[in-house]
PDB file of C-alpha atoms in Angstrom:
ATOM      1  CA  MET A1059     -61.232  24.023  37.055  1.00  0.00           C
ATOM      2  CA  SER A1060     -58.980  23.894  33.978  1.00  0.00           C
ATOM      3  CA  ILE A1061     -55.717  22.113  33.784  1.00  0.00           C
ATOM      4  CA  ILE A1062     -53.833  25.381  33.454  1.00  0.00           C
ATOM      5  CA  ASN A1063     -55.456  26.652  36.657  1.00  0.00           C
ATOM      6  CA  GLN A1064     -54.482  23.428  38.425  1.00  0.00           C
ATOM      7  CA  ILE A1065     -50.889  23.807  37.281  1.00  0.00           C
ATOM      8  CA  LYS A1066     -50.876  27.415  38.486  1.00  0.00           C
ATOM      9  CA  GLN A1067     -52.018  26.242  41.922  1.00  0.00           C
ATOM     10  CA  ILE A1068     -49.237  23.611  42.140  1.00  0.00           C
ATOM     11  CA  PHE A1069     -46.358  25.762  40.953  1.00  0.00           C
ATOM     12  CA  THR A1070     -45.472  29.279  41.910  1.00  0.00           C
ATOM     13  CA  LYS A1071     -45.132  31.939  39.212  1.00  0.00           C
ATOM     14  CA  GLU A1072     -41.306  31.771  39.641  1.00  0.00           C
ATOM     15  CA  GLU A1073     -41.204  27.998  39.071  1.00  0.00           C
ATOM     16  CA  ILE A1074     -43.483  28.336  35.974  1.00  0.00           C
ATOM     17  CA  GLY A1075     -41.078  31.038  34.670  1.00  0.00           C
ATOM     18  CA  LYS A1076     -38.113  28.681  35.077  1.00  0.00           C
ATOM     19  CA  LEU A1077     -39.881  25.914  33.307  1.00  0.00           C
ATOM     20  CA  LYS A1078     -40.785  28.168  30.358  1.00  0.00           C
ATOM     21  CA  SER A1079     -37.211  29.439  30.052  1.00  0.00           C
ATOM     22  CA  ALA A1080     -35.814  25.834  30.242  1.00  0.00           C
ATOM     23  CA  PHE A1081     -38.049  24.767  27.357  1.00  0.00           C
ATOM     24  CA  ASN A1082     -37.130  27.837  25.344  1.00  0.00           C
ATOM     25  CA  GLU A1083     -33.396  27.113  25.752  1.00  0.00           C
ATOM     26  CA  VAL A1084     -33.620  23.615  24.359  1.00  0.00           C
ATOM     27  CA  GLU A1085     -32.523  23.579  20.730  1.00  0.00           C
ATOM     28  CA  PRO A1086     -33.840  20.907  18.394  1.00  0.00           C
ATOM     29  CA  THR A1087     -31.287  18.269  17.484  1.00  0.00           C
ATOM     30  CA  LYS A1088     -30.270  18.299  13.817  1.00  0.00           C
ATOM     31  CA  ILE A1089     -29.913  14.929  12.177  1.00  0.00           C
ATOM     32  CA  ALA A1090     -27.519  14.492   9.202  1.00  0.00           C
ATOM     33  CA  LEU A1091     -29.473  12.862   6.429  1.00  0.00           C
ATOM     34  CA  THR A1092     -28.201  10.931   3.469  1.00  0.00           C
ATOM     35  CA  SER A1093     -29.974  11.357   0.215  1.00  0.00           C
ATOM     36  CA  ALA A1094     -30.436   9.153  -2.817  1.00  0.00           C
ATOM     37  CA  LYS A1095     -32.567   9.197  -5.889  1.00  0.00           C
ATOM     38  CA  LEU A1096     -35.137   6.669  -6.989  1.00  0.00           C
ATOM     39  CA  VAL A1097     -35.069   5.562 -10.661  1.00  0.00           C
ATOM     40  CA  ASP A1098     -38.180   7.844 -11.230  1.00  0.00           C
ATOM     41  CA  GLY A1099     -36.065  10.848 -10.057  1.00  0.00           C
ATOM     42  CA  THR A1100     -37.646  11.199  -6.599  1.00  0.00           C
ATOM     43  CA  GLU A1101     -35.143  12.244  -3.887  1.00  0.00           C
ATOM     44  CA  ILE A1102     -35.348  10.215  -0.692  1.00  0.00           C
ATOM     45  CA  ASN A1103     -33.593  10.911   2.595  1.00  0.00           C
ATOM     46  CA  TYR A1104     -32.567   8.638   5.449  1.00  0.00           C
ATOM     47  CA  GLU A1105     -30.337   8.746   8.480  1.00  0.00           C
ATOM     48  CA  GLY A1106     -26.836   7.114   8.235  1.00  0.00           C
ATOM     49  CA  GLU A1107     -26.495   4.079   6.035  1.00  0.00           C
ATOM     50  CA  LEU A1108     -29.537   2.535   4.394  1.00  0.00           C
ATOM     51  CA  ALA A1109     -30.449  -0.525   6.358  1.00  0.00           C
ATOM     52  CA  VAL A1110     -33.509  -2.543   7.426  1.00  0.00           C
ATOM     53  CA  GLY A1111     -35.278  -0.353   9.977  1.00  0.00           C
ATOM     54  CA  SER A1112     -34.132   2.972   8.488  1.00  0.00           C
ATOM     55  CA  MET A1113     -36.857   5.614   8.271  1.00  0.00           C
ATOM     56  CA  VAL A1114     -37.155   6.941   4.710  1.00  0.00           C
ATOM     57  CA  MET A1115     -38.535  10.403   4.002  1.00  0.00           C
ATOM     58  CA  ILE A1116     -39.552  12.272   0.865  1.00  0.00           C
ATOM     59  CA  GLY A1117     -39.164  15.856   1.929  1.00  0.00           C
ATOM     60  CA  ASP A1118     -40.939  16.109   5.321  1.00  0.00           C
ATOM     61  CA  VAL A1119     -43.233  13.129   4.700  1.00  0.00           C
ATOM     62  CA  SER A1120     -42.647   9.398   5.189  1.00  0.00           C
ATOM     63  CA  ALA A1121     -42.004   7.570   1.948  1.00  0.00           C
ATOM     64  CA  PRO A1122     -45.017   5.670   0.613  1.00  0.00           C
ATOM     65  CA  ASP A1123     -45.389   1.944   1.296  1.00  0.00           C
ATOM     66  CA  GLY A1124     -44.239  -0.382  -1.501  1.00  0.00           C
ATOM     67  CA  ASP A1125     -41.211  -1.463  -3.460  1.00  0.00           C
ATOM     68  CA  HIS A1126     -38.881   1.230  -4.686  1.00  0.00           C
ATOM     69  CA  GLU A1127     -35.656   1.065  -6.741  1.00  0.00           C
ATOM     70  CA  ILE A1128     -32.705   3.416  -6.152  1.00  0.00           C
ATOM     71  CA  GLU A1129     -30.626   4.665  -9.125  1.00  0.00           C
ATOM     72  CA  ASP A1130     -27.760   2.360  -8.151  1.00  0.00           C
ATOM     73  CA  GLY A1131     -30.066  -0.609  -8.638  1.00  0.00           C
ATOM     74  CA  THR A1132     -30.741  -1.355  -4.944  1.00  0.00           C
ATOM     75  CA  LYS A1133     -34.352  -2.349  -4.336  1.00  0.00           C
ATOM     76  CA  ILE A1134     -36.042  -1.421  -1.044  1.00  0.00           C
ATOM     77  CA  THR A1135     -39.396  -2.282   0.443  1.00  0.00           C
ATOM     78  CA  ILE A1136     -41.013   0.327   2.709  1.00  0.00           C
ATOM     79  CA  VAL A1137     -43.839  -0.177   5.223  1.00  0.00           C
ATOM     80  CA  ASN A1138     -45.127   2.723   7.339  1.00  0.00           C
ATOM     81  CA  GLY A1139     -42.116   4.774   6.239  1.00  0.00           C
ATOM     82  CA  TYR A1140     -39.509   2.222   7.386  1.00  0.00           C
ATOM     83  CA  VAL A1141     -37.305  -0.081   5.256  1.00  0.00           C
ATOM     84  CA  THR A1142     -38.332  -3.690   5.774  1.00  0.00           C
ATOM     85  CA  GLU A1143     -36.233  -5.311   3.019  1.00  0.00           C
ATOM     86  CA  ILE A1144     -33.199  -4.403   0.987  1.00  0.00           C
ATOM     87  CA  GLU A1145     -32.004  -6.166  -2.135  1.00  0.00           C
ATOM     88  CA  LYS A1146     -28.564  -4.918  -3.303  1.00  0.00           C
ATOM     89  CA  VAL A1147     -27.450  -5.343  -6.850  1.00  0.00           C
ATOM     90  CA  GLU A1148     -24.449  -7.604  -7.277  1.00  0.00           C
ATOM     91  CA  GLU A1149     -21.889  -6.294  -9.643  1.00  0.00           C
ATOM     92  CA  THR A1150     -21.036  -8.574 -12.497  1.00  0.00           C
ATOM     93  CA  VAL A1151     -17.544  -8.612 -13.878  1.00  0.00           C
ATOM     94  CA  GLU A1152     -17.086  -9.674 -17.412  1.00  0.00           C
ATOM     95  CA  VAL A1153     -14.009 -11.838 -17.988  1.00  0.00           C
ATOM     96  CA  ALA A1154     -12.641 -11.945 -21.508  1.00  0.00           C
ATOM     97  CA  ALA A1155     -12.559 -15.428 -22.743  1.00  0.00           C
ATOM     98  CA  MET A1156      -9.310 -16.555 -24.386  1.00  0.00           C
ATOM     99  CA  THR A1157      -8.970 -19.353 -26.844  1.00  0.00           C
ATOM    100  CA  ALA A1158      -6.483 -22.101 -26.253  1.00  0.00           C
ATOM    101  CA  GLU A1159      -4.338 -20.616 -29.013  1.00  0.00           C
ATOM    102  CA  GLU A1160      -4.336 -17.214 -27.337  1.00  0.00           C
ATOM    103  CA  VAL A1161      -3.374 -18.730 -24.028  1.00  0.00           C
ATOM    104  CA  THR A1162      -0.547 -20.734 -25.612  1.00  0.00           C
ATOM    105  CA  LEU A1163       0.700 -17.628 -27.423  1.00  0.00           C
ATOM    106  CA  SER A1164       0.649 -15.592 -24.201  1.00  0.00           C
ATOM    107  CA  ILE A1165       2.561 -18.203 -22.291  1.00  0.00           C
ATOM    108  CA  SER A1166       5.096 -18.574 -25.100  1.00  0.00           C
ATOM    109  CA  ASN A1167       5.711 -14.789 -25.180  1.00  0.00           C
ATOM    110  CA  ALA A1168       6.209 -14.756 -21.411  1.00  0.00           C
ATOM    111  CA  VAL A1169       8.725 -17.615 -21.616  1.00  0.00           C
ATOM    112  CA  ILE A1170      10.612 -15.882 -24.411  1.00  0.00           C
ATOM    113  CA  GLU A1171      10.822 -12.611 -22.415  1.00  0.00           C
ATOM    114  CA  THR A1172      12.022 -14.548 -19.348  1.00  0.00           C
ATOM    115  CA  GLU A1173      14.667 -16.337 -21.361  1.00  0.00           C
ATOM    116  CA  LYS A1174      15.969 -13.001 -22.773  1.00  0.00           C
ATOM    117  CA  LYS A1175      16.213 -11.549 -19.227  1.00  0.00           C
ATOM    118  CA  PHE A1176      18.091 -14.611 -17.932  1.00  0.00           C
ATOM    119  CA  SER A1177      20.467 -14.645 -20.922  1.00  0.00           C
ATOM    120  CA  LYS A1178      21.330 -11.054 -20.359  1.00  0.00           C
ATOM    121  CA  LYS A1179      21.972 -11.688 -16.627  1.00  0.00           C
ATOM    122  CA  ILE A1180      24.140 -14.728 -17.404  1.00  0.00           C
ATOM    123  CA  ALA A1181      26.248 -12.747 -19.934  1.00  0.00           C
ATOM    124  CA  GLU A1182      26.772 -10.007 -17.272  1.00  0.00           C
ATOM    125  CA  PHE A1183      27.750 -12.623 -14.710  1.00  0.00           C
ATOM    126  CA  GLU A1184      30.219 -14.339 -17.125  1.00  0.00           C
ATOM    127  CA  THR A1185      31.872 -10.968 -17.859  1.00  0.00           C
ATOM    128  CA  LYS A1186      32.312 -10.282 -14.118  1.00  0.00           C
ATOM    129  CA  LEU A1187      33.597 -13.794 -13.569  1.00  0.00           C
ATOM    130  CA  LEU A1188      36.261 -13.426 -16.268  1.00  0.00           C
ATOM    131  CA  LYS A1189      37.410 -10.095 -14.824  1.00  0.00           C
ATOM    132  CA  ALA A1190      37.621 -11.651 -11.342  1.00  0.00           C
ATOM    133  CA  ASN A1191      39.672 -14.548 -12.723  1.00  0.00           C
ATOM    134  CA  GLU A1192      42.139 -12.157 -14.298  1.00  0.00           C
ATOM    135  CA  ASN A1193      42.464 -10.340 -11.022  1.00  0.00           C
ATOM    136  CA  PHE A1194      43.074 -13.620  -9.107  1.00  0.00           C
ATOM    137  CA  LYS A1195      45.831 -14.570 -11.603  1.00  0.00           C
ATOM    138  CA  GLY A1196      47.570 -11.327 -10.689  1.00  0.00           C
ATOM    139  CA  VAL A1197      47.247 -12.025  -6.982  1.00  0.00           C
ATOM    140  CA  PHE A1198      48.609 -15.572  -7.389  1.00  0.00           C
ATOM    141  CA  SER A1199      51.593 -14.210  -9.372  1.00  0.00           C
ATOM    142  CA  LEU A1200      52.335 -11.779  -6.511  1.00  0.00           C
ATOM    143  CA  ILE A1201      52.108 -14.516  -3.917  1.00  0.00           C
ATOM    144  CA  GLU A1202      54.507 -16.548  -5.974  1.00  0.00           C
ATOM    145  CA  LYS A1203      56.928 -13.640  -6.133  1.00  0.00           C
ATOM    146  CA  LEU A1204      56.658 -13.101  -2.375  1.00  0.00           C
ATOM    147  CA  GLY A1205      57.715 -16.708  -1.912  1.00  0.00           C
ATOM    148  CA  ASN A1206      60.979 -15.850  -3.694  1.00  0.00           C
ATOM    149  CA  ILE A1207      61.830 -13.145  -1.144  1.00  0.00           C
ATOM    150  CA  GLU A1208      63.317 -15.754   1.207  1.00  0.00           C
ATOM    151  CA  GLU A1209      65.622 -16.967  -1.545  1.00  0.00           C
ATOM    152  CA  VAL A1210      66.808 -13.411  -2.134  1.00  0.00           C
ATOM    153  CA  SER A1211      67.389 -12.704   1.527  1.00  0.00           C
ATOM    154  CA  THR A1212      69.431 -15.894   2.115  1.00  0.00           C
ATOM    155  CA  THR A1213      71.715 -15.191  -0.773  1.00  0.00           C
ATOM    156  CA  PRO A1214      75.027 -13.760   0.472  1.00  0.00           C
ATOM    157  CA  THR A1215      76.000 -10.362  -1.073  1.00  0.00           C
ATOM    158  CA  GLN A1216      78.169  -7.445  -0.265  1.00  0.00           C
ATOM    159  CA  ASP A1217      75.179  -5.519   1.207  1.00  0.00           C
ATOM    160  CA  PRO A1218      72.628  -8.184   2.129  1.00  0.00           C
ATOM    161  CA  LYS A1219      70.302  -5.721   3.985  1.00  0.00           C
ATOM    162  CA  GLY A1220      70.172  -3.264   1.068  1.00  0.00           C
ATOM    163  CA  ILE A1221      69.384  -5.948  -1.505  1.00  0.00           C
ATOM    164  CA  ALA A1222      66.718  -7.515   0.695  1.00  0.00           C
ATOM    165  CA  ARG A1223      65.186  -4.086   1.397  1.00  0.00           C
ATOM    166  CA  GLN A1224      65.128  -3.235  -2.278  1.00  0.00           C
ATOM    167  CA  ALA A1225      63.512  -6.613  -3.133  1.00  0.00           C
ATOM    168  CA  LYS A1226      60.846  -6.169  -0.419  1.00  0.00           C
ATOM    169  CA  GLN A1227      60.091  -2.632  -1.717  1.00  0.00           C
ATOM    170  CA  GLU A1228      59.706  -3.963  -5.260  1.00  0.00           C
ATOM    171  CA  LYS A1229      57.417  -6.765  -3.976  1.00  0.00           C
ATOM    172  CA  LEU A1230      55.320  -4.345  -1.946  1.00  0.00           C
ATOM    173  CA  GLN A1231      54.987  -2.062  -4.927  1.00  0.00           C
ATOM    174  CA  SER A1232      53.884  -4.997  -7.055  1.00  0.00           C
ATOM    175  CA  ILE A1233      51.309  -5.975  -4.383  1.00  0.00           C
ATOM    176  CA  SER A1234      50.082  -2.403  -4.225  1.00  0.00           C
ATOM    177  CA  ASN A1235      49.603  -2.255  -7.996  1.00  0.00           C
ATOM    178  CA  ALA A1236      47.761  -5.601  -7.939  1.00  0.00           C
ATOM    179  CA  ILE A1237      45.415  -4.357  -5.204  1.00  0.00           C
ATOM    180  CA  ASN A1238      44.754  -1.217  -7.174  1.00  0.00           C
ATOM    181  CA  ASN A1239      43.924  -3.325 -10.250  1.00  0.00           C
ATOM    182  CA  LEU A1240      41.537  -5.482  -8.214  1.00  0.00           C
ATOM    183  CA  LYS A1241      39.665  -2.340  -6.999  1.00  0.00           C
ATOM    184  CA  LYS A1242      39.037  -1.385 -10.603  1.00  0.00           C
TER     185      LYS A1242
END
């Protein structure tokens, strides 16, 4: 008796139909492959990031055993279609060498530029300081004049309230003018 006949005896026709339809409904899983080129121009494919243990394919066939170099300079060893070793290329950065004279000149230029910036800021600060000093002189003058109000108010006159009021108004006007000058 054949295997197929044995299966037919175990399962009913309905159960066999369900199994067939279940297998027909299963869709194959698609794997996103990454590709790269070897230095000889051959395109290789592998899943995810290239690492030890990655399966490498050329088309639908496993990549041949041996050492291979990718265009970016990475070297890989393949055994039975799988990566067994990776040697990544280290990037070298060339640093321009400067002579002692060039270094000294560069530092001197930086110091000169810094001194120019500081001199400019100091000059701006001195100008603002002089202006503030002038404003303070005006304020001190007003304070001195306010001190004289008591002398005016104690001096007997025919209309002491009127004279004192006029003096206070003049002083307040002077203060107002001084404050306006400070704001400028």
